[in-house]
Short mmCIF file of C-alpha atoms and ligand atoms in Angstrom, two decimals:
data_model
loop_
_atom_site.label_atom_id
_atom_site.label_comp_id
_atom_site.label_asym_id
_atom_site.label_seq_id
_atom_site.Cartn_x
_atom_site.Cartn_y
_atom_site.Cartn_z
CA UNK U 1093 -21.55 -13.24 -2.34
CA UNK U 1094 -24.40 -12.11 -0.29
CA UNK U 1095 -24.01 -14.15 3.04
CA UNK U 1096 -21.37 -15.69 5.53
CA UNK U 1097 -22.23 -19.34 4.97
CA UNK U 1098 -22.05 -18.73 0.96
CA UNK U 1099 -18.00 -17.68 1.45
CA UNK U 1100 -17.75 -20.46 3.58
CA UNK U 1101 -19.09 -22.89 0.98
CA UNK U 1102 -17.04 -21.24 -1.22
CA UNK U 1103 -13.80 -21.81 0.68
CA UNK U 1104 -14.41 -25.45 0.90
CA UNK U 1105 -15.17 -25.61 -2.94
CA UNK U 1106 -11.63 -23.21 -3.73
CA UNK U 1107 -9.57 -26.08 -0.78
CA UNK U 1108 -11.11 -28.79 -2.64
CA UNK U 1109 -9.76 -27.35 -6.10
CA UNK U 1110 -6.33 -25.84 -4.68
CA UNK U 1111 -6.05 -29.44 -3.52
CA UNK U 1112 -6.84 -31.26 -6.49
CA UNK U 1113 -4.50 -28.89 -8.75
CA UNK U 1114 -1.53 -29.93 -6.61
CA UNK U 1115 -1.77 -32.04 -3.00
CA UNK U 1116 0.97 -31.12 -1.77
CA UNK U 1117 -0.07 -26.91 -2.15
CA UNK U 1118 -1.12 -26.43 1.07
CA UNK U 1119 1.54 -28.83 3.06
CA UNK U 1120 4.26 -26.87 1.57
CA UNK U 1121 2.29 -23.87 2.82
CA UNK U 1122 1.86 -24.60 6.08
CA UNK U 1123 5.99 -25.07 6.90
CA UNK U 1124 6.87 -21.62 5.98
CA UNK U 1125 5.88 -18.43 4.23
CA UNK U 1126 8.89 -16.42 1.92
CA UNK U 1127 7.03 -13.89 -0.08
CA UNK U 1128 8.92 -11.76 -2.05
CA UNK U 1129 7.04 -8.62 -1.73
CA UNK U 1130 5.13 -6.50 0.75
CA UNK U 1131 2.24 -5.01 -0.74
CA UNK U 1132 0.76 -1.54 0.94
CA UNK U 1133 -2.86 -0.97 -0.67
CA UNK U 1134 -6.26 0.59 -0.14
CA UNK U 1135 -8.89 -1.40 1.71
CA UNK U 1136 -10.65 -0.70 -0.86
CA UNK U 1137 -12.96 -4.21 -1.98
CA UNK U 1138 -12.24 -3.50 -5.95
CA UNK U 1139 -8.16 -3.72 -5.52
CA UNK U 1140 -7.75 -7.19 -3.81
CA UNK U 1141 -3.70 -7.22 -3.81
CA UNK U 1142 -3.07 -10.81 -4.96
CA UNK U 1143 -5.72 -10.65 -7.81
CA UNK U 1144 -4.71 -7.69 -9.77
CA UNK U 1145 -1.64 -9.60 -10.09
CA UNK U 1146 -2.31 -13.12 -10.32
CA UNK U 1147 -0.78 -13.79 -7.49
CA UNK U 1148 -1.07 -16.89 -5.05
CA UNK U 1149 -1.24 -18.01 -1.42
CA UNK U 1150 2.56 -17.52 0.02
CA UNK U 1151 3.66 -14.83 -2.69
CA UNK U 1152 2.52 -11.14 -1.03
CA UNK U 1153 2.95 -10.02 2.07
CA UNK U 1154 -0.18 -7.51 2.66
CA UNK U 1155 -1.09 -4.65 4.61
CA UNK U 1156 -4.23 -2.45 3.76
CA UNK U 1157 -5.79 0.56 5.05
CA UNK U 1158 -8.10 3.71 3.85
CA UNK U 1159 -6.05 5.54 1.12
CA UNK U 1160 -2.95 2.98 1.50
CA UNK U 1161 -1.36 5.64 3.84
CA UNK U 1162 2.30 5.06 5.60
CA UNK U 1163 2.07 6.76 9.04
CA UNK U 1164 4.87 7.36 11.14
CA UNK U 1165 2.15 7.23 14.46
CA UNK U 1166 0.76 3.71 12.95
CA UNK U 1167 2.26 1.13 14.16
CA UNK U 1168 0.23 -1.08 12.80
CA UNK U 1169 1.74 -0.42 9.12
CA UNK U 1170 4.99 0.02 10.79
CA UNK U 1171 4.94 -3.39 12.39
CA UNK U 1172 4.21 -4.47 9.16
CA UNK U 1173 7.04 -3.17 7.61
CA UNK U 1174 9.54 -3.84 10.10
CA UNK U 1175 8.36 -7.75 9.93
CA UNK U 1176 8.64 -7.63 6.08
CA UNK U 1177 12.10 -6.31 6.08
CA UNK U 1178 13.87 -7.78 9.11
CA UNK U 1179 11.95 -11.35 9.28
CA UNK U 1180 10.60 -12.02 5.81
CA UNK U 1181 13.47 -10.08 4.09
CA UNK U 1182 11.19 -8.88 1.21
CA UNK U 1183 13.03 -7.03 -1.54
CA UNK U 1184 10.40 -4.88 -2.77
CA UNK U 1185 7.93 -3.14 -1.28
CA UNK U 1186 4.90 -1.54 -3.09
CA UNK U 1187 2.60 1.08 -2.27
CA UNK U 1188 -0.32 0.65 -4.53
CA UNK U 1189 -2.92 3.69 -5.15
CA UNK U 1190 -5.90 3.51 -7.44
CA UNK U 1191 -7.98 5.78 -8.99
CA UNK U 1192 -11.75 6.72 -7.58
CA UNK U 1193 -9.99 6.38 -3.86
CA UNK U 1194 -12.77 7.13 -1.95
CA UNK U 1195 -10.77 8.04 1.19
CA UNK U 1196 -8.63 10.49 -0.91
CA UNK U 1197 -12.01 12.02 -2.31
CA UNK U 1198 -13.33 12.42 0.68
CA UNK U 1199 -10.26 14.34 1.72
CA UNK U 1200 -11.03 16.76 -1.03
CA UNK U 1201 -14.29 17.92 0.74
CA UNK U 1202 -15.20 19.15 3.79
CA UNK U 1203 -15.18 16.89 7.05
CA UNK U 1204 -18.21 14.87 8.02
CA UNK U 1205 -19.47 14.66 11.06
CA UNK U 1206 -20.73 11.24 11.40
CA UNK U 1207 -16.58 10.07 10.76
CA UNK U 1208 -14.49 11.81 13.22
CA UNK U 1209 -12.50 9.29 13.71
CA UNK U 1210 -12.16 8.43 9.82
CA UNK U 1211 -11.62 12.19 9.53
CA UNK U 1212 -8.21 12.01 11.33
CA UNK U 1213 -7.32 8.82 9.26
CA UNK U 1214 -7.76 11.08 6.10
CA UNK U 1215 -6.42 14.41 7.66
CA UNK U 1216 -2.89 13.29 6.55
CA UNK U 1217 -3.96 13.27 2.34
CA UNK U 1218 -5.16 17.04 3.38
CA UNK U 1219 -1.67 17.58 3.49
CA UNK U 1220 -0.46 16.00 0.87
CA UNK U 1221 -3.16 17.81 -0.99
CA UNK U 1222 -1.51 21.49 0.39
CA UNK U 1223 1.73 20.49 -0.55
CA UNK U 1224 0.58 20.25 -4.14
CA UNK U 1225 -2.08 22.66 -4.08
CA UNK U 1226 -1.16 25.24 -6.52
CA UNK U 1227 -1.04 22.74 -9.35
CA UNK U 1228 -3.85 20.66 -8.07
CA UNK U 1229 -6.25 23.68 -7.88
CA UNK U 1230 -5.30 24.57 -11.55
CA UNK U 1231 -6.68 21.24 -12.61
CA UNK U 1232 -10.30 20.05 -13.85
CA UNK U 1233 -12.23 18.69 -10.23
CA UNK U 1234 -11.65 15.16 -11.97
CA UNK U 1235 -8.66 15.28 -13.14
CA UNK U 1236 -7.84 16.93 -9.81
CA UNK U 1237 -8.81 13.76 -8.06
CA UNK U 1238 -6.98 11.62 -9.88
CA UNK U 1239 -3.88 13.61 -9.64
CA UNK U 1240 -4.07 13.83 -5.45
CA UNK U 1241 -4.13 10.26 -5.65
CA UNK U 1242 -0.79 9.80 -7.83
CA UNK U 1243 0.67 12.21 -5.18
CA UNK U 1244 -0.84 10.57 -2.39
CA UNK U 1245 0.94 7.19 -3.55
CA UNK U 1246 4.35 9.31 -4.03
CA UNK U 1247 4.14 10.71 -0.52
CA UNK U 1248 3.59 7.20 0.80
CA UNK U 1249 6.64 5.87 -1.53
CA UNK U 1250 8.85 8.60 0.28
CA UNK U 1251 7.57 8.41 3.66
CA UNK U 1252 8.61 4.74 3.50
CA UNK U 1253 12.45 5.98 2.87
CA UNK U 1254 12.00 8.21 5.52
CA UNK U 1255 11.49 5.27 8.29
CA UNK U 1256 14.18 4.02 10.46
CA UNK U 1257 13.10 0.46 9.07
CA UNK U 1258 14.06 1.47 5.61
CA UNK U 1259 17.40 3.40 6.02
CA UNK U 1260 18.39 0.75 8.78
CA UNK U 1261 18.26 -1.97 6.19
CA UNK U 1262 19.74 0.08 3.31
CA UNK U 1263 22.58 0.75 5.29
CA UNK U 1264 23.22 -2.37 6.34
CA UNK U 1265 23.59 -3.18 2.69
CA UNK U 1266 19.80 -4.90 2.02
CA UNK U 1267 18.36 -4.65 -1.62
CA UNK U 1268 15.13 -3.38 -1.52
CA UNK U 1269 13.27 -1.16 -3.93
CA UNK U 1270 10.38 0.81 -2.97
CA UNK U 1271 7.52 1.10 -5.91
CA UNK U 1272 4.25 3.85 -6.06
CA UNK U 1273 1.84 2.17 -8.49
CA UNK U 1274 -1.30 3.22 -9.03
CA UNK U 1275 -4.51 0.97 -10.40
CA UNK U 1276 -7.18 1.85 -12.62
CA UNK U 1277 -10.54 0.19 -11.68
CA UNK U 1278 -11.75 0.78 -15.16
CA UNK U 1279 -9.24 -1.61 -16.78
CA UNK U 1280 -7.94 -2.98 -14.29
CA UNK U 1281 -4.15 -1.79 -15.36
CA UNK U 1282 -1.51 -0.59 -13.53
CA UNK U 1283 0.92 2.08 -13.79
CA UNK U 1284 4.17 2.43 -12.03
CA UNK U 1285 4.50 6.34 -10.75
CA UNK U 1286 8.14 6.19 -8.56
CA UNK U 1287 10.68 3.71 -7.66
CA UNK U 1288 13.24 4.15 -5.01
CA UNK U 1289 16.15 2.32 -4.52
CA UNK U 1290 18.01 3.78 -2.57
CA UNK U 1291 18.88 6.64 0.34
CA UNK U 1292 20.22 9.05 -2.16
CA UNK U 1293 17.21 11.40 -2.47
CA UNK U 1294 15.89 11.65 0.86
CA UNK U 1295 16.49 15.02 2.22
CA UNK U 1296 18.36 15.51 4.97
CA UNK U 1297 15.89 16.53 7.47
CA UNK U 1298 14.57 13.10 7.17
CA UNK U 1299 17.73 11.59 7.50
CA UNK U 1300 19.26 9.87 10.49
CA UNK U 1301 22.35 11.31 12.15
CA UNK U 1302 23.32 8.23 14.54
CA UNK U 1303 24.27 4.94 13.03
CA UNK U 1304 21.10 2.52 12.84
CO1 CO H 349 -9.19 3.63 -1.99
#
């Protein structure tokens, strides 16, 4: 997969194939999209959301970013979000980590320069790493790692509950779970770390006074 026109002649071999396996997959495509979940992942190249799970066209909902973060100043993830649950009317959402994050190792060392504007992207796991960091100092530097990003997934997880978007549609009686999963790029496995199904443990400072 070293050039543009060898993804392109890829694509027409996979449309050829898809098409041959079932001619009607990408008419009934084309109408109308209900996927099921919405997917929140890493950029990351080795966690593409659809393969880890053998998903197909029309079944996830994706958004992806450095460190699968859930910002309450992006609304680029937010938009995403709010689409899922008000249009699509996903019923899960999941927030998928994996380990050897690159953005959440980088924001275990010290800025650098050539990134400033990456460097405010990956400010936020900074935090999440001082809201752990008695336990996560007491750990090996690898295992260390590898912890930040289980907590890094949580924190996303709960930040989720925290939006209007998400208590809006609880209240207004909407089934949806919220899942922290994290991969493992060296087997490829993944482990669920939180599921939230409801308002019940969301402290009150994050919640909403006001009906929604
Ligand atoms: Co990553």
């Amino acid at each position: 997969m070293h050039t543009p026109e060898k993804l392109l002649l890829e694509n027409k071999a996979w449309s050829q194939e898809m098409g041959a396996k079932d001619p009607e997959f990408f008419k009934k495509l084309a109408i109308e999209q209900y996927p099921k979940f919405l997917w929140i992942g890493c950029s990351d190249s080795r966690v593409p959301a659809e393969t880890v799970v053998n998903a197909h066209p029309g079944d996830i909902f994706v958004h992806r970013n450095i460190a699968n973060q859930v910002l309450n100043t992006d609304f680029n993830c937010l938009s995403v979000v709010q689409y899922a649950i008000n249009v699509l009317a996903v019923k899960h959402i999941i927030v998928c980590g994996h380990y050897g994050c690159g953005g959440v190792k980088a924001a275990l060392q010290r800025q650098q320069s050539n990134l400033l504007v990456t460097n405010k992207w990956l400010m936020h796991i900074k935090d999440v790493y001082r809201l752990h960091q008695d336990e996560l100092e007491a750990l090996e530097p690898e295992k260390r790692l590898s912890r930040l990003i289980e907590f890094n997934t949580i924190e996303q997880v709960q930040r989720l509950a925290y939006t209007s978007i998400i208590q809006s549609a609880w209240k207004n009686g909407q089934k949806i779970t919220l899942h922290g999963w994290v991969y493992g790029l060296e087997d490829g496995l993944i482990t669920e770390l939180i599921k939230v199904e409801d308002a019940s443990s969301i402290p009150t400072i994050y919640q909403y006074t006001d009906d929604l």
